[in-house]
CSV table of C-alpha atoms in Angstrom, one decimal:
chain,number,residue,atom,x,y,z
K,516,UNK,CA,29.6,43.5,-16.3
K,517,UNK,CA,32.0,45.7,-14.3
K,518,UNK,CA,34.8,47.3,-16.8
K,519,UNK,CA,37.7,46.7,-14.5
K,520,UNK,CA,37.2,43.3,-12.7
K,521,UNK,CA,40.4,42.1,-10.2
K,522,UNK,CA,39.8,38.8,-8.1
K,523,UNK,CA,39.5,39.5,-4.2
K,524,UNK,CA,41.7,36.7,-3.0
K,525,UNK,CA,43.0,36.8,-0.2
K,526,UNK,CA,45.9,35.4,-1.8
K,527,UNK,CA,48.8,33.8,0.6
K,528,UNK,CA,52.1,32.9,-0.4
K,529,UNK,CA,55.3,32.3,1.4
K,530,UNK,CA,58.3,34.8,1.7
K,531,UNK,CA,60.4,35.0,-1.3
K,532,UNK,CA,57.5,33.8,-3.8
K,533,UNK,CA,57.3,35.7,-6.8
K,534,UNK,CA,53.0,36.9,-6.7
K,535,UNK,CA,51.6,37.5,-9.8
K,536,UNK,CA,48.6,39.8,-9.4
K,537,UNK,CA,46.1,40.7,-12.4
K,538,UNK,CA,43.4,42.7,-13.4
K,539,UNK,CA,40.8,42.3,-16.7
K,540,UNK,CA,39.2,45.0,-18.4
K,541,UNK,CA,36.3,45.8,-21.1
K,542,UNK,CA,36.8,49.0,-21.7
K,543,UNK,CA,39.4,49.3,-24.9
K,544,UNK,CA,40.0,52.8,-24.6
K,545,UNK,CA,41.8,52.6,-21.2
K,546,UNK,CA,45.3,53.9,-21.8
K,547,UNK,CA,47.0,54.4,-18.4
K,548,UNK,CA,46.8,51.4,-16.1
K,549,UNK,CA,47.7,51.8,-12.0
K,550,UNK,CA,48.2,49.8,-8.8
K,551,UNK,CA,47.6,51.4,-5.7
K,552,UNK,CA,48.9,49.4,-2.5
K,553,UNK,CA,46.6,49.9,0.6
K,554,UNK,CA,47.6,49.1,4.0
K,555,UNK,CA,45.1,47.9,6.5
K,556,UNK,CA,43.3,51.2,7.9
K,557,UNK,CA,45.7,53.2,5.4
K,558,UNK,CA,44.4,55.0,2.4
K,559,UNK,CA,45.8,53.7,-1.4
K,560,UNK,CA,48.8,54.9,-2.7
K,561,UNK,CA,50.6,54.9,-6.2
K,562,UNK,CA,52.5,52.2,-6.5
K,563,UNK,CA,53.2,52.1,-10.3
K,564,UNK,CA,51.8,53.4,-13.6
K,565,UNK,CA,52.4,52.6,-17.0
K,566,UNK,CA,51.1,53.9,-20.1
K,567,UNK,CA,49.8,51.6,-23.1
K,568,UNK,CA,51.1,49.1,-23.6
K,569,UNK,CA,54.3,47.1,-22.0
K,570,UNK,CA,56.4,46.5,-19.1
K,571,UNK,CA,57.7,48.9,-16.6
K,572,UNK,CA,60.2,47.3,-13.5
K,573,UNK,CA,60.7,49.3,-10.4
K,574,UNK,CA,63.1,47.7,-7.7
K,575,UNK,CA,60.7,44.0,-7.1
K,576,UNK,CA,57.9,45.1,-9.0
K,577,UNK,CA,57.3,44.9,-12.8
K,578,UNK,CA,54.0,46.0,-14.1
K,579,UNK,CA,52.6,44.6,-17.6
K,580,UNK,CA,50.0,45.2,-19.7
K,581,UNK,CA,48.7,43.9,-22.7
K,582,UNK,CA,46.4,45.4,-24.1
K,583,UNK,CA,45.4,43.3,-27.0
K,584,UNK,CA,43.9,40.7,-23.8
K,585,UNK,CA,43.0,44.0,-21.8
K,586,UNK,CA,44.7,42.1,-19.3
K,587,UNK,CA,47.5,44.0,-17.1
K,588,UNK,CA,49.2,42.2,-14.6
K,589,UNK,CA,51.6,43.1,-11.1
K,590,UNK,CA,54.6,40.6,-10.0
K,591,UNK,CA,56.5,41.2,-7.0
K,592,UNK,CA,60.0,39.8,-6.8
K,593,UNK,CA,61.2,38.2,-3.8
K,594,UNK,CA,58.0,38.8,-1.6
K,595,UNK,CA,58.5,40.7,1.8
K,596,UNK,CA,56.0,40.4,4.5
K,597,UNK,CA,55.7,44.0,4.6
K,598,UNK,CA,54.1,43.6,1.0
K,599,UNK,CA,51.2,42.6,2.8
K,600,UNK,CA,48.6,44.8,1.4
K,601,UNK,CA,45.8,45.1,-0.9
K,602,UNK,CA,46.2,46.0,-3.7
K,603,UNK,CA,44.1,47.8,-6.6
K,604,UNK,CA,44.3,47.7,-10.3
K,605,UNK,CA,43.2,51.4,-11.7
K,606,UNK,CA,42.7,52.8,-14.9
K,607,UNK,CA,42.0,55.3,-16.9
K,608,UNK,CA,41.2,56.1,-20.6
K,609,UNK,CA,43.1,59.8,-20.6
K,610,UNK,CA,44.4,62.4,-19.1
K,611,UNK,CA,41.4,63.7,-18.1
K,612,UNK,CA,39.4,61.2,-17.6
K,613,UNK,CA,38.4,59.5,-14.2
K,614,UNK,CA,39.5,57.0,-12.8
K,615,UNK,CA,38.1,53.2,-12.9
K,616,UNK,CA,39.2,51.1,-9.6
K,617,UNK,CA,39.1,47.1,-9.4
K,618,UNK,CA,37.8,45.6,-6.0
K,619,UNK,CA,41.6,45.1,-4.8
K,620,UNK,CA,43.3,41.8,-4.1
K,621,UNK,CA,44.5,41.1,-0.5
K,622,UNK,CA,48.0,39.8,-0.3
K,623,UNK,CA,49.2,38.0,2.7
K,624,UNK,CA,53.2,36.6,2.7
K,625,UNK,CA,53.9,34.4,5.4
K,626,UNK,CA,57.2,34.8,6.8
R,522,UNK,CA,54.5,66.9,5.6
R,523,UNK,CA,52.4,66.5,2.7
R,524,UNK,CA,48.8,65.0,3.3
R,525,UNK,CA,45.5,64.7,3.2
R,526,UNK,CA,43.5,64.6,6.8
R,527,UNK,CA,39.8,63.4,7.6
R,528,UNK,CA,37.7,63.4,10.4
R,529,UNK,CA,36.3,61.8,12.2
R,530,UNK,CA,38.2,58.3,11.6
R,531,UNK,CA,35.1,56.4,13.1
R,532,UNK,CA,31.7,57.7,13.5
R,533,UNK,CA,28.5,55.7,14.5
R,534,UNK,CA,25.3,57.5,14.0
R,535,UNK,CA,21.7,56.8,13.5
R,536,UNK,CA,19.4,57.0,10.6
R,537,UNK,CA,18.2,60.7,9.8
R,538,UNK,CA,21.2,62.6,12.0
R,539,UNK,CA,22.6,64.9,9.8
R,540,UNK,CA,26.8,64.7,9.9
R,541,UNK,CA,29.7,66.1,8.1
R,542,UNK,CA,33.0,64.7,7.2
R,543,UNK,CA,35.7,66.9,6.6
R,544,UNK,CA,38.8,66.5,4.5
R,545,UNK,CA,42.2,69.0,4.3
R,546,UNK,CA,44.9,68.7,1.8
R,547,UNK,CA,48.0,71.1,2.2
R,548,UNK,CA,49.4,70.6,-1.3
R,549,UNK,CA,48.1,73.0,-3.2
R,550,UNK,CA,45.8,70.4,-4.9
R,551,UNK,CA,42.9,71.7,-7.1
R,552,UNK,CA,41.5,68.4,-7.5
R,553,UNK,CA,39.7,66.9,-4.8
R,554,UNK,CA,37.7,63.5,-4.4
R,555,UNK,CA,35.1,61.4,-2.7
R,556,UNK,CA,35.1,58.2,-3.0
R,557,UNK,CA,33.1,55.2,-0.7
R,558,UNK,CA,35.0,51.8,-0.6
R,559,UNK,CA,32.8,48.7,0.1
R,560,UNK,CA,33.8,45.0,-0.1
R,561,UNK,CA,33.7,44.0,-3.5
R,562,UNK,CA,32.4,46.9,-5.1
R,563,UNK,CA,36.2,48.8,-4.4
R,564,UNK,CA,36.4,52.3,-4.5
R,565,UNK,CA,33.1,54.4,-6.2
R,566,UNK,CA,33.4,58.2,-6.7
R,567,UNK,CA,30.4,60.3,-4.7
R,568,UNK,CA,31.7,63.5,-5.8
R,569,UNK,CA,34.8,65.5,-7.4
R,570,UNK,CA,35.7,69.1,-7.6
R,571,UNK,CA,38.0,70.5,-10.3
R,572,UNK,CA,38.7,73.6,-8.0
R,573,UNK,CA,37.2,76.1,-5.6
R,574,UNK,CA,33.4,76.3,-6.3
R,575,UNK,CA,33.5,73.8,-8.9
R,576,UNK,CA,31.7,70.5,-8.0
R,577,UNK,CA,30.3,67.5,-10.1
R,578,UNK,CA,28.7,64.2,-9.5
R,579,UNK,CA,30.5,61.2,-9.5
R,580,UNK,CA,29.2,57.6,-10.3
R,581,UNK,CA,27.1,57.4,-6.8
R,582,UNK,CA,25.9,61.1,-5.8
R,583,UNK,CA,22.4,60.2,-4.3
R,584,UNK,CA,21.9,61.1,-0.7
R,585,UNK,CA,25.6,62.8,-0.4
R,586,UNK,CA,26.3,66.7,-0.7
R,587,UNK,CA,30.0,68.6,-1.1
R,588,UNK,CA,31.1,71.8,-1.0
R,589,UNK,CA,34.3,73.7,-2.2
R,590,UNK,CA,34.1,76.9,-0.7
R,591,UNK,CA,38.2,76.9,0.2
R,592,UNK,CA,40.9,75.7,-2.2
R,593,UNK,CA,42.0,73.0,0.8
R,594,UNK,CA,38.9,71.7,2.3
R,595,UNK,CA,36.2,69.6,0.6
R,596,UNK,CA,33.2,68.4,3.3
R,597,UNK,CA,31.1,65.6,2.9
R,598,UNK,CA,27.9,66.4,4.1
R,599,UNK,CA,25.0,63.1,4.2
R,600,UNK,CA,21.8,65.5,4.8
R,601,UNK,CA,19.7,62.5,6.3
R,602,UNK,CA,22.3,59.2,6.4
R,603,UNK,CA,20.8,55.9,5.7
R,604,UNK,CA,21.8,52.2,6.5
R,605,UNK,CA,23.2,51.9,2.4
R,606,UNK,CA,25.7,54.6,3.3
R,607,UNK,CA,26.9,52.4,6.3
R,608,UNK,CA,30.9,52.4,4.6
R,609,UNK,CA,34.7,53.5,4.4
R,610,UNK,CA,35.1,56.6,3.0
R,611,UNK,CA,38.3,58.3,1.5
R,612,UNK,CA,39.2,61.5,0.2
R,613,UNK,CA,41.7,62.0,-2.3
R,614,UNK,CA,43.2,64.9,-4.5
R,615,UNK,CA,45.6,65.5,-6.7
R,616,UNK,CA,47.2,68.2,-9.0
R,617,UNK,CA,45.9,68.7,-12.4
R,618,UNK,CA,49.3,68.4,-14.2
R,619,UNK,CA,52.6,65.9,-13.9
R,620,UNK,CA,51.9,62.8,-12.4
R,621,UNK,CA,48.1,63.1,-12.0
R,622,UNK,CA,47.7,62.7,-15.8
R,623,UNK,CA,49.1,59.3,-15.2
R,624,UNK,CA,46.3,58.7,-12.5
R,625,UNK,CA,48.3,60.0,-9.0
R,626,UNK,CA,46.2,60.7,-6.5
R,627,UNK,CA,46.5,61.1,-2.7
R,628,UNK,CA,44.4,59.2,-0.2
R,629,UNK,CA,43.5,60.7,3.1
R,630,UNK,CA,43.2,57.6,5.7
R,631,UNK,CA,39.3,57.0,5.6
R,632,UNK,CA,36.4,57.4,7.8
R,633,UNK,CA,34.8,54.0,8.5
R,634,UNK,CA,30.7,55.2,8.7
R,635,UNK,CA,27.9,52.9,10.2
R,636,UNK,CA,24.7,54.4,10.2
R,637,UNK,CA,22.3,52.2,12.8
């Protein structure tokens, strides 16, 4: 059993949706939880981070985890066509501890 | 600008040819990573390197070598490349305070690999 595991999609939705993207893990000492964004032949970037548990909003995005589930989850607000990406789920259990990637989830909005 | 470079972006080689990949950073990183990306499977770490001539193993080492002989370069050398390493690559780094505590780290744009 993989400790993060995201489903692959390729999810489509129509401009102005609201996407709900999630992400299940096994591993209960994971305390910082990501999502990278990648771009088709782009590297991933940071797109949030939280810590623990909770919810964290930045502009259309609002990342949530909950930890009792080990279950963390990304909305986007008002999908944008340029929010076609993949996107990863990523975490980790501290500071200095590596990193643990899901498969990503492609994202298509239709305009 | 702040970044982190690879090259080549494509290469196509055959089993056995010996070829590096480098990657740059020009923030001052100490941290540096390899990682291969591969449908389903997403992003796997070959190798890290906490800082100059400090290398470890990630979770799929075998058949892969590194080197951190310079603070902002960190090769990736495949001695004798096989069809299994046929894959995108990235490298990534990241400071070892602020953000990167949280899990920041900074892609370079990949090297797509098929070994015939």
């Amino acid at each position: 059993q993989k400790e993060v595991e995201q489903d692959p999609g390729p999810l489509s939705v129509p401009e102005g949706a609201i996407v709900s993207l999630n992400c299940t893990y096994s591993n209960s000492a994971f305390q910082y939880f990501m999502w990278y964004r990648q771009y088709s032949r782009k590297g991933p970037e940071l797109l949030m981070y939280t810590y623990s548990s909770g919810n964290k909003e930045d502009g259309r995005f609002t990342a949530q985890v909950d930890k009792s589930s080990k279950y963390i989850s990304l909305f986007i607000r008002d999908s944008q066509p340029s929010d076609s990406a993949t996107y990863l789920c990523a975490m980790k259990a501290s500071s200095a501890s590596k990193i643990i990637f899901g498969s990503g989830t492609r994202l298509s909005i239709r305009p | 600008e702040a970044q982190v470079t690879q090259n080549p972006r494509y290469l196509i080689t055959v089993t056995g040819k010996k070829l590096t990949v480098t990657c740059s950073q020009n923030m001052n990183h100490e941290y540096m990573s390899w990682y291969r990306q591969d449908p389903g499977l997403g992003l796997r770490q070959i190798y890290y390197s906490m800082n100059v001539e400090v290398t470890d193993k990630g979770d799929v080492p075998e058949g892969y070598k590194v080197s951190r002989k310079e603070k902002r370069n960190f090769p990736l050398i495949l001695e004798s490349p096989s069809p299994n390493q046929t894959s995108l690559y990235f490298c990534a780094s990241s400071s070892l305070t602020g953000l990167a505590g949280a899990g920041e780290q900074f892609f370079g744009p990949g090297t797509r690999l098929t070994v015939l």
